[in-house]
PDB file with SEQRES, HELIX, SHEET and CRYST1 records, atoms N, CA, C and O in Angstrom:
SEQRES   1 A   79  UNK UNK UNK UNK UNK UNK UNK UNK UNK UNK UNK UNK UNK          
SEQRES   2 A   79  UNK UNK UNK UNK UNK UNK UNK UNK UNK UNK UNK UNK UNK          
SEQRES   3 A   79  UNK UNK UNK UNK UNK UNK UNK UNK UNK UNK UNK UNK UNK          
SEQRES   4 A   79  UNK UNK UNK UNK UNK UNK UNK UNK UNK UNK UNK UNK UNK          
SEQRES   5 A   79  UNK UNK UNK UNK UNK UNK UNK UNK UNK UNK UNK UNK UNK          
SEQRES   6 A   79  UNK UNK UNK UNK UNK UNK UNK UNK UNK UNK UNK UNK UNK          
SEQRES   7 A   79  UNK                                                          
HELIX    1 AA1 UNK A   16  UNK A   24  1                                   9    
HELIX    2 AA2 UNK A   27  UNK A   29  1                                   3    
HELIX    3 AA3 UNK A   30  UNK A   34  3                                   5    
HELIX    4 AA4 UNK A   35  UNK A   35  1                                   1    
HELIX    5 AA5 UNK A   38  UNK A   40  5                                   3    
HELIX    6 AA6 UNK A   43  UNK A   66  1                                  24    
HELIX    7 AA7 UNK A   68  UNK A   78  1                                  11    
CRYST1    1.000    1.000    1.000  90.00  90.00  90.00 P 1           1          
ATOM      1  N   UNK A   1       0.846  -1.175   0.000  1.00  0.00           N  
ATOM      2  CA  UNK A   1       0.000   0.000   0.000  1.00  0.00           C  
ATOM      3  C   UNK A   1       0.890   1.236   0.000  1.00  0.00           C  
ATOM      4  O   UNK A   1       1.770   1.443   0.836  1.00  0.00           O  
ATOM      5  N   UNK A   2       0.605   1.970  -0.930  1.00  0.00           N  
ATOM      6  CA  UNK A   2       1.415   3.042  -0.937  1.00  0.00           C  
ATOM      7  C   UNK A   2       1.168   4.668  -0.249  1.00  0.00           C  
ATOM      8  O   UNK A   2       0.149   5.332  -0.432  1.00  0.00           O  
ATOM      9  N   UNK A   3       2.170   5.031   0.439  1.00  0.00           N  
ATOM     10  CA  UNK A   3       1.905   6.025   1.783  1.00  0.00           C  
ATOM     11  C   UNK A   3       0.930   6.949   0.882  1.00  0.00           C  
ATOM     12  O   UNK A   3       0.519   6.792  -0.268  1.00  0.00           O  
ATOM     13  N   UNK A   4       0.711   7.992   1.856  1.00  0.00           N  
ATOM     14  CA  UNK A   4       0.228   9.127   1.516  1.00  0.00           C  
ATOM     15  C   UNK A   4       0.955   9.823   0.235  1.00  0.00           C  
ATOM     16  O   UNK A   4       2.131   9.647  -0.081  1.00  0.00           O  
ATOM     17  N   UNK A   5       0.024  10.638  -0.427  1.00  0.00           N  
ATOM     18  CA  UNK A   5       0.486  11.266  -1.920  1.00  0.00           C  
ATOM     19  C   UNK A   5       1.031  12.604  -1.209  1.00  0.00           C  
ATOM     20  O   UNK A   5       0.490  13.214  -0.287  1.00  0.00           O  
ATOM     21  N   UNK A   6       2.642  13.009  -2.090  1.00  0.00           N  
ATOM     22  CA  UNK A   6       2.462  14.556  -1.632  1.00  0.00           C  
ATOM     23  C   UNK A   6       1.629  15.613  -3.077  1.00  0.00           C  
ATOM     24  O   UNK A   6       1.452  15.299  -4.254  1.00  0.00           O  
ATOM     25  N   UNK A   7       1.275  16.898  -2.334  1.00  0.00           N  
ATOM     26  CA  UNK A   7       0.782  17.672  -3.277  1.00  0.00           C  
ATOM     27  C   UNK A   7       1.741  18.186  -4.579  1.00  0.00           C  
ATOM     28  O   UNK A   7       2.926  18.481  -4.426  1.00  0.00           O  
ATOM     29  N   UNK A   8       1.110  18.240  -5.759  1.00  0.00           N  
ATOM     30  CA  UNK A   8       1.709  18.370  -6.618  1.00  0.00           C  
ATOM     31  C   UNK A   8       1.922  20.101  -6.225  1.00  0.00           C  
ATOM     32  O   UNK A   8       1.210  20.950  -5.689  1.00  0.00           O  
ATOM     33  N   UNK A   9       3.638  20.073  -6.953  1.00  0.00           N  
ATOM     34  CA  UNK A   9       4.077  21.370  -6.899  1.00  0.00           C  
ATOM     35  C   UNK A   9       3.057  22.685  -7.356  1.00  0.00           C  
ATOM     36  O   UNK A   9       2.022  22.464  -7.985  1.00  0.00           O  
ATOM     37  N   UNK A  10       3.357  23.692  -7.072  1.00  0.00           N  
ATOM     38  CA  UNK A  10       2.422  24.671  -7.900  1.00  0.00           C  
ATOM     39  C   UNK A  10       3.142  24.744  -9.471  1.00  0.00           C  
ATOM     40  O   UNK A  10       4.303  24.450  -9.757  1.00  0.00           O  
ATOM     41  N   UNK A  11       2.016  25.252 -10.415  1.00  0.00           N  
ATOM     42  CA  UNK A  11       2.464  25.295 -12.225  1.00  0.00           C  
ATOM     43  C   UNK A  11       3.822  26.350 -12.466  1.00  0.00           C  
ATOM     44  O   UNK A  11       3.541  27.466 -12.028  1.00  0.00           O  
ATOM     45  N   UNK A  12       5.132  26.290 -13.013  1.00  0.00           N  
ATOM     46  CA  UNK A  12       5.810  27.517 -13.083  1.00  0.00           C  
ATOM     47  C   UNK A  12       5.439  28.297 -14.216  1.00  0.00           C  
ATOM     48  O   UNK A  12       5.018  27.723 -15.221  1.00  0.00           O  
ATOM     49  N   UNK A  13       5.538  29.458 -14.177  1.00  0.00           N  
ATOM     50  CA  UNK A  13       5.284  30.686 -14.796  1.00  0.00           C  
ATOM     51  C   UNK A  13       6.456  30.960 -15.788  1.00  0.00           C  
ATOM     52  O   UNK A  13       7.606  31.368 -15.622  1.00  0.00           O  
ATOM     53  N   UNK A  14       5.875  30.657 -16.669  1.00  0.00           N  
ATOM     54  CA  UNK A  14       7.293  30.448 -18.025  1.00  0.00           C  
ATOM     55  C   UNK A  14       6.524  31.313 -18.974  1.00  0.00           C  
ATOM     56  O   UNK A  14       5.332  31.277 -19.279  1.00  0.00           O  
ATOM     57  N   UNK A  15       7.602  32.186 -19.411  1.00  0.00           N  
ATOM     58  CA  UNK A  15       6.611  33.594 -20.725  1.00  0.00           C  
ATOM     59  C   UNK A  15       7.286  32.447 -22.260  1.00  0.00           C  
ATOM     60  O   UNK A  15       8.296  32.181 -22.912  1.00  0.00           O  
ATOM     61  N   UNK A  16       6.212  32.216 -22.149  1.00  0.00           N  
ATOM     62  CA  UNK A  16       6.130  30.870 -23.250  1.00  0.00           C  
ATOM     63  C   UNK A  16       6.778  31.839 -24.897  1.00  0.00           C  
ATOM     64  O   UNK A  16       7.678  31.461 -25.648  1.00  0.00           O  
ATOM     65  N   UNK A  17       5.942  33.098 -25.010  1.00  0.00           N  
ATOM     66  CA  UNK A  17       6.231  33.454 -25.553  1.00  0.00           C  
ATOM     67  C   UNK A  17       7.812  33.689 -26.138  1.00  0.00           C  
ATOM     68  O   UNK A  17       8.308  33.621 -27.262  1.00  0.00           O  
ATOM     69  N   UNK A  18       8.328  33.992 -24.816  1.00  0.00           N  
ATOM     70  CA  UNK A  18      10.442  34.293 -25.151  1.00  0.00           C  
ATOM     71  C   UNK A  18      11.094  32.651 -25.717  1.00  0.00           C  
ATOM     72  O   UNK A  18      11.920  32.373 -26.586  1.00  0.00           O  
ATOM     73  N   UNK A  19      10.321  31.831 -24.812  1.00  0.00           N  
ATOM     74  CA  UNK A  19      10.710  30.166 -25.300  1.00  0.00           C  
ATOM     75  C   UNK A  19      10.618  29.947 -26.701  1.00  0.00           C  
ATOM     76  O   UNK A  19      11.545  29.285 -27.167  1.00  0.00           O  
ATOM     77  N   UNK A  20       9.454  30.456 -27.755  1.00  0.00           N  
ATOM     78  CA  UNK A  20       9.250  30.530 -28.813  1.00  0.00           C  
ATOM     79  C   UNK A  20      10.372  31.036 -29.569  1.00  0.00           C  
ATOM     80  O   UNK A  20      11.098  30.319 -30.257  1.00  0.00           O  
ATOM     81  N   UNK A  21      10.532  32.587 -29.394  1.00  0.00           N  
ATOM     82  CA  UNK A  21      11.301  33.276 -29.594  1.00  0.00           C  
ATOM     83  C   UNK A  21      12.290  32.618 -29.957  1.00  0.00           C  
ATOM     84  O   UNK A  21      12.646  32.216 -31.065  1.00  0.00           O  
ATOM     85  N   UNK A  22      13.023  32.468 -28.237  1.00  0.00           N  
ATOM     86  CA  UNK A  22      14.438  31.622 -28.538  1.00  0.00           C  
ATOM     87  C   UNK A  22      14.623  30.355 -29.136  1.00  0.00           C  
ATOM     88  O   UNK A  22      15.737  29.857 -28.971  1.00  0.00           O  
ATOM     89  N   UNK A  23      13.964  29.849 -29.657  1.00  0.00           N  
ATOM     90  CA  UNK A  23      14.063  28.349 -30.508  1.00  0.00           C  
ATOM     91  C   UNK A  23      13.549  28.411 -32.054  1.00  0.00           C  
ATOM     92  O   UNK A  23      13.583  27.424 -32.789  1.00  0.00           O  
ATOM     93  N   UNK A  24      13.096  29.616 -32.432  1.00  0.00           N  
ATOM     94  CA  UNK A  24      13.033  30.691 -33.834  1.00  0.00           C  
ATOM     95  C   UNK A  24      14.246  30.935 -33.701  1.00  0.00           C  
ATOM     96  O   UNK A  24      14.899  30.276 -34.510  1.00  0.00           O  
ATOM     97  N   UNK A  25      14.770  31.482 -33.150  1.00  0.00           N  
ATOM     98  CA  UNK A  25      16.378  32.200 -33.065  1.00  0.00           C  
ATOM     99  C   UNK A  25      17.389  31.255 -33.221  1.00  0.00           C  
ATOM    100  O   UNK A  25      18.374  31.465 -33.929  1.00  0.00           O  
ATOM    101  N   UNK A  26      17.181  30.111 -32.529  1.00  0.00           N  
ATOM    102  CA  UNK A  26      17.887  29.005 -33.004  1.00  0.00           C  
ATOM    103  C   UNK A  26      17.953  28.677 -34.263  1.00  0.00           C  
ATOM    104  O   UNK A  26      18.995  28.611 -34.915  1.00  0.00           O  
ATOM    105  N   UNK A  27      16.660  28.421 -34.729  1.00  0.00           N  
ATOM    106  CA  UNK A  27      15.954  27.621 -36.285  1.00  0.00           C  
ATOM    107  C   UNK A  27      17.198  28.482 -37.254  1.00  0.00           C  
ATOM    108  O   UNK A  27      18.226  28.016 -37.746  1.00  0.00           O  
ATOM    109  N   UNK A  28      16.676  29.852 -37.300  1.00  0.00           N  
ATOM    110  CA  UNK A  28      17.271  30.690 -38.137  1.00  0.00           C  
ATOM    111  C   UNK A  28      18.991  31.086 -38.001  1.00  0.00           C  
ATOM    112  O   UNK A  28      19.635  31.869 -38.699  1.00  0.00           O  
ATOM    113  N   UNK A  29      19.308  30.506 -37.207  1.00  0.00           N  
ATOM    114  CA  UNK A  29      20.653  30.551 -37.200  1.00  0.00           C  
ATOM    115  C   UNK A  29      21.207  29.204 -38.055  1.00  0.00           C  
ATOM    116  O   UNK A  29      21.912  29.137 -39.062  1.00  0.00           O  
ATOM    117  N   UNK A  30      20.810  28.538 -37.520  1.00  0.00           N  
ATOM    118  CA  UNK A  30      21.017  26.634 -38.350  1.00  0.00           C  
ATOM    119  C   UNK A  30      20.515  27.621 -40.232  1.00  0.00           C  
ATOM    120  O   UNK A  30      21.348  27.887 -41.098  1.00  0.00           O  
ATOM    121  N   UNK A  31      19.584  27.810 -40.284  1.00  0.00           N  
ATOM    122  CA  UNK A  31      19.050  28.104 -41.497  1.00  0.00           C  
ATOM    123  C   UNK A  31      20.339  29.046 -42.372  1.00  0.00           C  
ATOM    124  O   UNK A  31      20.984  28.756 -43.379  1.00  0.00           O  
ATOM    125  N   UNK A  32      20.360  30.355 -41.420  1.00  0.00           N  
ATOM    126  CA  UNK A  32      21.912  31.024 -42.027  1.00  0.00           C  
ATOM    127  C   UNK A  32      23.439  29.872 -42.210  1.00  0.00           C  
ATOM    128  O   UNK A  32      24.421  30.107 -42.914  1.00  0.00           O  
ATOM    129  N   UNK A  33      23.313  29.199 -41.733  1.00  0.00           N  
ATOM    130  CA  UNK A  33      24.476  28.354 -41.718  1.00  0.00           C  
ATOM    131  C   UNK A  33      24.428  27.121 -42.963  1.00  0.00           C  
ATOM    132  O   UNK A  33      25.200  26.700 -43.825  1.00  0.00           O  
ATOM    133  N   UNK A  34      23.369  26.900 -42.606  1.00  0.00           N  
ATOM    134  CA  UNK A  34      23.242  26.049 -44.130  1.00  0.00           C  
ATOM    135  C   UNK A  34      23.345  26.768 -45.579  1.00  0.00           C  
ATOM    136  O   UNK A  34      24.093  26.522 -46.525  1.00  0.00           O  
ATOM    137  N   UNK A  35      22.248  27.822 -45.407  1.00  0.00           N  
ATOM    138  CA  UNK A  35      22.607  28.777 -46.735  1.00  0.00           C  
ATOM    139  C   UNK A  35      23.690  29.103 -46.793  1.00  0.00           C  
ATOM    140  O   UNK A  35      23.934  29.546 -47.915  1.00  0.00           O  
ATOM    141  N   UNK A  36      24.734  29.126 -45.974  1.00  0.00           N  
ATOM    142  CA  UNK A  36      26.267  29.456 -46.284  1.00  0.00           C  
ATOM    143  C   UNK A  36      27.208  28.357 -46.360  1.00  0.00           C  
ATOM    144  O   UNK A  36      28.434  28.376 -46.467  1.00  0.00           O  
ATOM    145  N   UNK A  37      26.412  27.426 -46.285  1.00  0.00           N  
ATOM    146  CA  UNK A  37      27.019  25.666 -46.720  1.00  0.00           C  
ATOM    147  C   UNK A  37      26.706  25.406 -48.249  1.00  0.00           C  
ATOM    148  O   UNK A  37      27.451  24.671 -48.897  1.00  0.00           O  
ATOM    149  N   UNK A  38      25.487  26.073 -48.886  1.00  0.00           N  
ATOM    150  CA  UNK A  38      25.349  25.649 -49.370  1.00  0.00           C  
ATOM    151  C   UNK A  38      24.674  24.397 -50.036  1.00  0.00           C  
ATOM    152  O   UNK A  38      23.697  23.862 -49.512  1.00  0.00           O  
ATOM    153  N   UNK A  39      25.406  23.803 -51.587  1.00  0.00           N  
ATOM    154  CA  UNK A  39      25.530  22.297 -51.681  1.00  0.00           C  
ATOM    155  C   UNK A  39      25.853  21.913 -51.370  1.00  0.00           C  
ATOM    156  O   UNK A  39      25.542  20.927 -52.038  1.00  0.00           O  
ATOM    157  N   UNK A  40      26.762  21.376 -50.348  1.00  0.00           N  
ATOM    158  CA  UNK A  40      27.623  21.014 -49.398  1.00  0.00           C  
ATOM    159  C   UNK A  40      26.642  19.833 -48.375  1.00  0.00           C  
ATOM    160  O   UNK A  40      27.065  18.765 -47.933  1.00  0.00           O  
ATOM    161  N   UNK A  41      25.163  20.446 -48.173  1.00  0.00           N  
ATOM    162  CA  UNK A  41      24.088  19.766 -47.067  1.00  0.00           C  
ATOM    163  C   UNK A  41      22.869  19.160 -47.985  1.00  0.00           C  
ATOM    164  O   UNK A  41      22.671  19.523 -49.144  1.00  0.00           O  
ATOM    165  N   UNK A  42      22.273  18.417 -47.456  1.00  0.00           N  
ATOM    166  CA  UNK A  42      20.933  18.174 -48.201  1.00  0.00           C  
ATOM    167  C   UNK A  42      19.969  19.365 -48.136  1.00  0.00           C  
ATOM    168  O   UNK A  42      19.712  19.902 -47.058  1.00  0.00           O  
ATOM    169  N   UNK A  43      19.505  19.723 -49.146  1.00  0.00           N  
ATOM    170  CA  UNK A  43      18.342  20.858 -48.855  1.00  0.00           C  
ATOM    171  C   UNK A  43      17.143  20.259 -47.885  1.00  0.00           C  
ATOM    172  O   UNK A  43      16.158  20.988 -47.762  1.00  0.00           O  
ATOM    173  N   UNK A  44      17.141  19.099 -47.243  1.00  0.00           N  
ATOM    174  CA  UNK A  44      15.766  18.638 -46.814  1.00  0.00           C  
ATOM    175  C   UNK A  44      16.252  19.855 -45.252  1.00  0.00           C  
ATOM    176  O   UNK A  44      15.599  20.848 -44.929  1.00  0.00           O  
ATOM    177  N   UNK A  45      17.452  19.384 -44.599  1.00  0.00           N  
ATOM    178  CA  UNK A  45      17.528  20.368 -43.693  1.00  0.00           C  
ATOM    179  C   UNK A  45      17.204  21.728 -43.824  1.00  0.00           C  
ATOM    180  O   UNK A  45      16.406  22.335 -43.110  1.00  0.00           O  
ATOM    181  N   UNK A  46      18.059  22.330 -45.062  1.00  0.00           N  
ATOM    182  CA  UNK A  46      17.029  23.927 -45.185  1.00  0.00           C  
ATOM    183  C   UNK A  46      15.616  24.300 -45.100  1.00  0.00           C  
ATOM    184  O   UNK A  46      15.317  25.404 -44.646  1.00  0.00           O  
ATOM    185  N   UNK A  47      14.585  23.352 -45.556  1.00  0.00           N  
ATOM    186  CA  UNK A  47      13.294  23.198 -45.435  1.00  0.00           C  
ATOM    187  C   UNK A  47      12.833  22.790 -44.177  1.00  0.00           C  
ATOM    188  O   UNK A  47      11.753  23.142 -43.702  1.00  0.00           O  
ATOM    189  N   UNK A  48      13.711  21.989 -43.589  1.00  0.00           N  
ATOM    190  CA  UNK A  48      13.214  21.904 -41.966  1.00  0.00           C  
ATOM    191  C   UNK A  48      13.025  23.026 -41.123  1.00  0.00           C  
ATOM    192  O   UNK A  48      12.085  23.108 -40.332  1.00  0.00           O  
ATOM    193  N   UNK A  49      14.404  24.394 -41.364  1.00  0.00           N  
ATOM    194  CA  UNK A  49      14.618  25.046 -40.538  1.00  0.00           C  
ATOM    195  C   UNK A  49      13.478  25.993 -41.262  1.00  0.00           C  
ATOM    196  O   UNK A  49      13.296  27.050 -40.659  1.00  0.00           O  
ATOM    197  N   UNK A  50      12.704  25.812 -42.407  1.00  0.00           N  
ATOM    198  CA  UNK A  50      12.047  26.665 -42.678  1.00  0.00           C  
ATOM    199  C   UNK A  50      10.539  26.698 -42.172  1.00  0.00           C  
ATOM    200  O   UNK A  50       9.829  27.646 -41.835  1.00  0.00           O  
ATOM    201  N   UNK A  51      10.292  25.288 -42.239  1.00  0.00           N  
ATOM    202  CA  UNK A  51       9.261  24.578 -41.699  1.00  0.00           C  
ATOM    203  C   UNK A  51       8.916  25.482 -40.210  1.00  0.00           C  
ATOM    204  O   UNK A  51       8.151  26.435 -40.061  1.00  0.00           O  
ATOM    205  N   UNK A  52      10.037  24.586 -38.921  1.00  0.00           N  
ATOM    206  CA  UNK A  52      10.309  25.165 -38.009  1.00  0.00           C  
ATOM    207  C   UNK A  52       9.952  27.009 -37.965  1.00  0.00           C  
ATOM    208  O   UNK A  52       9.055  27.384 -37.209  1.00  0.00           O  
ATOM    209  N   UNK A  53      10.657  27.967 -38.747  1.00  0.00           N  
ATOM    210  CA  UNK A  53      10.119  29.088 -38.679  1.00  0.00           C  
ATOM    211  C   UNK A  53       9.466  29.153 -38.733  1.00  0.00           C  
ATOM    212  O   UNK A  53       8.961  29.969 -37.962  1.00  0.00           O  
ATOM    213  N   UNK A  54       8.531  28.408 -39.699  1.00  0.00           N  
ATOM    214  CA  UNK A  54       7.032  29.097 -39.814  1.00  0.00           C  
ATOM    215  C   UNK A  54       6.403  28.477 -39.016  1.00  0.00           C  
ATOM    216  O   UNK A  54       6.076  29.219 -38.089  1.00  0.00           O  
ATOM    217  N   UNK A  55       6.109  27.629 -38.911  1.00  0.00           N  
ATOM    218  CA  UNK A  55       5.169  26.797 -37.386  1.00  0.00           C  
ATOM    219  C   UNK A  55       5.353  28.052 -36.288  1.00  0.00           C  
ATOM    220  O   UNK A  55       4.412  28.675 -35.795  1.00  0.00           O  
ATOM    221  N   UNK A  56       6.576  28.252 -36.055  1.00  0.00           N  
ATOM    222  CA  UNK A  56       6.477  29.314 -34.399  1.00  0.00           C  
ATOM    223  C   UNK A  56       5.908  30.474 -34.657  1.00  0.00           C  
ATOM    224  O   UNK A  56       5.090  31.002 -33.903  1.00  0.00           O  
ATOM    225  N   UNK A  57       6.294  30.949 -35.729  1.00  0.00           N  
ATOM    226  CA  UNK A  57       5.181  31.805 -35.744  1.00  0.00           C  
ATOM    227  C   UNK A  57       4.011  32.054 -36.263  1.00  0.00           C  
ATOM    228  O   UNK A  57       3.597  33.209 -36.166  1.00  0.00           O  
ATOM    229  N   UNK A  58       3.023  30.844 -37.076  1.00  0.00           N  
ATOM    230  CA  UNK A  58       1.921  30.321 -36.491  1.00  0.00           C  
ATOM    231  C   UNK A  58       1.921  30.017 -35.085  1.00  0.00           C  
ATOM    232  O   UNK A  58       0.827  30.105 -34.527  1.00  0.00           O  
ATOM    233  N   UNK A  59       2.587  29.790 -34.622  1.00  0.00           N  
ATOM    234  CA  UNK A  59       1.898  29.034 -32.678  1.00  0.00           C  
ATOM    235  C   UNK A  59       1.985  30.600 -32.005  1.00  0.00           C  
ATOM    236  O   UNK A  59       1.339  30.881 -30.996  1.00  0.00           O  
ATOM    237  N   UNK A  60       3.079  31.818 -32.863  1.00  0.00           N  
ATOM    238  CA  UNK A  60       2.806  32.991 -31.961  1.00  0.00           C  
ATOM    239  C   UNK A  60       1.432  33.572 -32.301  1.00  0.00           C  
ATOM    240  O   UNK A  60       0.831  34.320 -31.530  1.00  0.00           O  
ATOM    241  N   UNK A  61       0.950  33.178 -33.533  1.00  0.00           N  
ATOM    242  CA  UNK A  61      -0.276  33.718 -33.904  1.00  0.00           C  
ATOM    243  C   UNK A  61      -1.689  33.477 -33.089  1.00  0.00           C  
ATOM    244  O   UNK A  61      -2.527  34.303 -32.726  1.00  0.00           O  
ATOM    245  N   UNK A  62      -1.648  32.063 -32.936  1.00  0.00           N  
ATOM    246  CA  UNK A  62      -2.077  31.113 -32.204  1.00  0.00           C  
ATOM    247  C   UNK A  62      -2.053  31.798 -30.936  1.00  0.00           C  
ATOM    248  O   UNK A  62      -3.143  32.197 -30.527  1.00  0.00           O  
ATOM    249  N   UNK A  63      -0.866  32.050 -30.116  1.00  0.00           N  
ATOM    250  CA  UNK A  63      -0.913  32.492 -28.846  1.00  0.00           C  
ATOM    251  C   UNK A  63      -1.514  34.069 -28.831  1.00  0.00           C  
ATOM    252  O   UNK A  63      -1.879  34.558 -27.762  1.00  0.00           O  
ATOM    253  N   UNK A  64      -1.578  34.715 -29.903  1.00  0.00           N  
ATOM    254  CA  UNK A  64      -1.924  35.835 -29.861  1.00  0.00           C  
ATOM    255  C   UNK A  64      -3.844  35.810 -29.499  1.00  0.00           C  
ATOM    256  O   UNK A  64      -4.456  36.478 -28.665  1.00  0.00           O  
ATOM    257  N   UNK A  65      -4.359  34.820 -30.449  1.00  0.00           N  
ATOM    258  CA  UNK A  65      -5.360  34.728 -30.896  1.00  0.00           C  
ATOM    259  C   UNK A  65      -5.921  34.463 -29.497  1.00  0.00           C  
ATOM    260  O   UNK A  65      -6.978  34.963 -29.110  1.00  0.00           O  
ATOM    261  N   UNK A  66      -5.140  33.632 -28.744  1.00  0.00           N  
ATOM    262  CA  UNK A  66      -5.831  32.925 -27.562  1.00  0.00           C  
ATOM    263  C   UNK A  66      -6.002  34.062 -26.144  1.00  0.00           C  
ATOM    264  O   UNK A  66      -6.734  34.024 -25.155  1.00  0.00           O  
ATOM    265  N   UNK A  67      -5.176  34.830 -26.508  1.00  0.00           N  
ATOM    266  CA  UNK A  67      -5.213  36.264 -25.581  1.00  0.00           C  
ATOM    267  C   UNK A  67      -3.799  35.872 -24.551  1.00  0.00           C  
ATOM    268  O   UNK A  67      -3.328  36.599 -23.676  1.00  0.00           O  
ATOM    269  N   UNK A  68      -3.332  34.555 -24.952  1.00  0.00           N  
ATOM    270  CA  UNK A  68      -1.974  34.310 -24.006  1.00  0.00           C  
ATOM    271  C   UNK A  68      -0.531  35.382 -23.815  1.00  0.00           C  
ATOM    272  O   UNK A  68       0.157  35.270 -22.800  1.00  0.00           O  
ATOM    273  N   UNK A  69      -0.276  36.128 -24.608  1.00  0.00           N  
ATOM    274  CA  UNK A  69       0.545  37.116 -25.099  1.00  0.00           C  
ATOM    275  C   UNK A  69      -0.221  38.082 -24.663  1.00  0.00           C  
ATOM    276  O   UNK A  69       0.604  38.879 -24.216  1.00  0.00           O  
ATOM    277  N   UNK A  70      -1.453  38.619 -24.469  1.00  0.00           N  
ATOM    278  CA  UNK A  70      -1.606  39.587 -23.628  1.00  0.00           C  
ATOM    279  C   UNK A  70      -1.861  39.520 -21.956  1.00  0.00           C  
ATOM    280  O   UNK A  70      -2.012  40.491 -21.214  1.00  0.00           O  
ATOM    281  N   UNK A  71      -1.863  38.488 -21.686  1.00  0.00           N  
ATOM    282  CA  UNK A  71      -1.970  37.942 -20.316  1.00  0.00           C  
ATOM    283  C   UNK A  71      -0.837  38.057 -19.938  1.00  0.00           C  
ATOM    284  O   UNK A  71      -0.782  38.990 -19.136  1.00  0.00           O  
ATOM    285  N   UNK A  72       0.336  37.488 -20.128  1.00  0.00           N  
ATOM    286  CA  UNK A  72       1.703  37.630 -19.623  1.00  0.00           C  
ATOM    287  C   UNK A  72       2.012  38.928 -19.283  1.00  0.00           C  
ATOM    288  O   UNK A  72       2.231  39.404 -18.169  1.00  0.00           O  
ATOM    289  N   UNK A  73       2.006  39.481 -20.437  1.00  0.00           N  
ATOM    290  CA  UNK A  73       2.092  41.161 -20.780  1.00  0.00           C  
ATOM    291  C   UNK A  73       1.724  42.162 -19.004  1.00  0.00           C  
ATOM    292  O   UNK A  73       2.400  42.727 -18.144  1.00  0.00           O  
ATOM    293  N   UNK A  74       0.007  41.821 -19.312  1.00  0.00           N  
ATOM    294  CA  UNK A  74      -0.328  42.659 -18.134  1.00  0.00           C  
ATOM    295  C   UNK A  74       0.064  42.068 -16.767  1.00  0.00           C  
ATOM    296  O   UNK A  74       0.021  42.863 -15.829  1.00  0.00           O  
ATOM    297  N   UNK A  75       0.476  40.676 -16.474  1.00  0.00           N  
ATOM    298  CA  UNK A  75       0.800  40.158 -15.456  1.00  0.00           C  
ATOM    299  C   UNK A  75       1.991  40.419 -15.033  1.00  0.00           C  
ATOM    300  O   UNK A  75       2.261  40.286 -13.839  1.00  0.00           O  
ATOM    301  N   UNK A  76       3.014  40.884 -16.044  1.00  0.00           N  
ATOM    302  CA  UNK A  76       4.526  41.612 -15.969  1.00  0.00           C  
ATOM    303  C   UNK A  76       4.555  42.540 -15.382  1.00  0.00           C  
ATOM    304  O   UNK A  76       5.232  42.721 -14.369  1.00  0.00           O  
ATOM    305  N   UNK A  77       3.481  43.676 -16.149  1.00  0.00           N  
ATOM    306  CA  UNK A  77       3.291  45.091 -15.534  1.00  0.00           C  
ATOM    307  C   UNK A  77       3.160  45.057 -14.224  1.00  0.00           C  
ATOM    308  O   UNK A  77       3.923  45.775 -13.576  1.00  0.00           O  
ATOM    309  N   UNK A  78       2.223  44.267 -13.547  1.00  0.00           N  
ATOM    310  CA  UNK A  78       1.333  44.225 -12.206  1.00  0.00           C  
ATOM    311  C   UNK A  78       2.937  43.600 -11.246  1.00  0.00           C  
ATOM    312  O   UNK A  78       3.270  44.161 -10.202  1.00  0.00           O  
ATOM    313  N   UNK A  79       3.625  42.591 -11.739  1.00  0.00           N  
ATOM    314  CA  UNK A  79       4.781  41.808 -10.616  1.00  0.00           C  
ATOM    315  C   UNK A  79       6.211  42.894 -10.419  1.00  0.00           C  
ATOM    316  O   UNK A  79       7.143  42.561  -9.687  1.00  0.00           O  
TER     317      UNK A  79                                                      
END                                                                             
């Protein structure tokens, strides 16, 4: 029988938005690096990192749409 449960931690407060950001920032760096590779790489990677761009920012659109990006926002102001 297994003891008592402890309470789950409280949720952390992550501005999801900068996480986005920084892993766009990533994408497009890999992306500059290949275009300066060249033929040298398979183009399927260039299309990945392109892929990748555009998805995040669909999901920032997405987060916009959902009012999540303005929630953070005013919750910044207020802490």
């Amino acid at each position: 029988m297994p003891g008592p449960l402890k309470q789950a931690p409280p949720p952390l407060q992550v501005d999801t938005a900068r996480v986005v950001l920084a892993g766009t920032g990533v994408w497009a760096v890999a992306l500059v690096v290949l275009l300066l590779l060249g033929d040298r790489v398979d183009r399927m990677w260039t299309w990945t990192c392109v892929a990748a761009i555009g998805l995040a920012v669909l999901g920032l659109g997405v987060m916009k749409l959902q009012g999540q990006l303005q929630h953070r926002d005013r919750d910044r102001d207020r802490g």
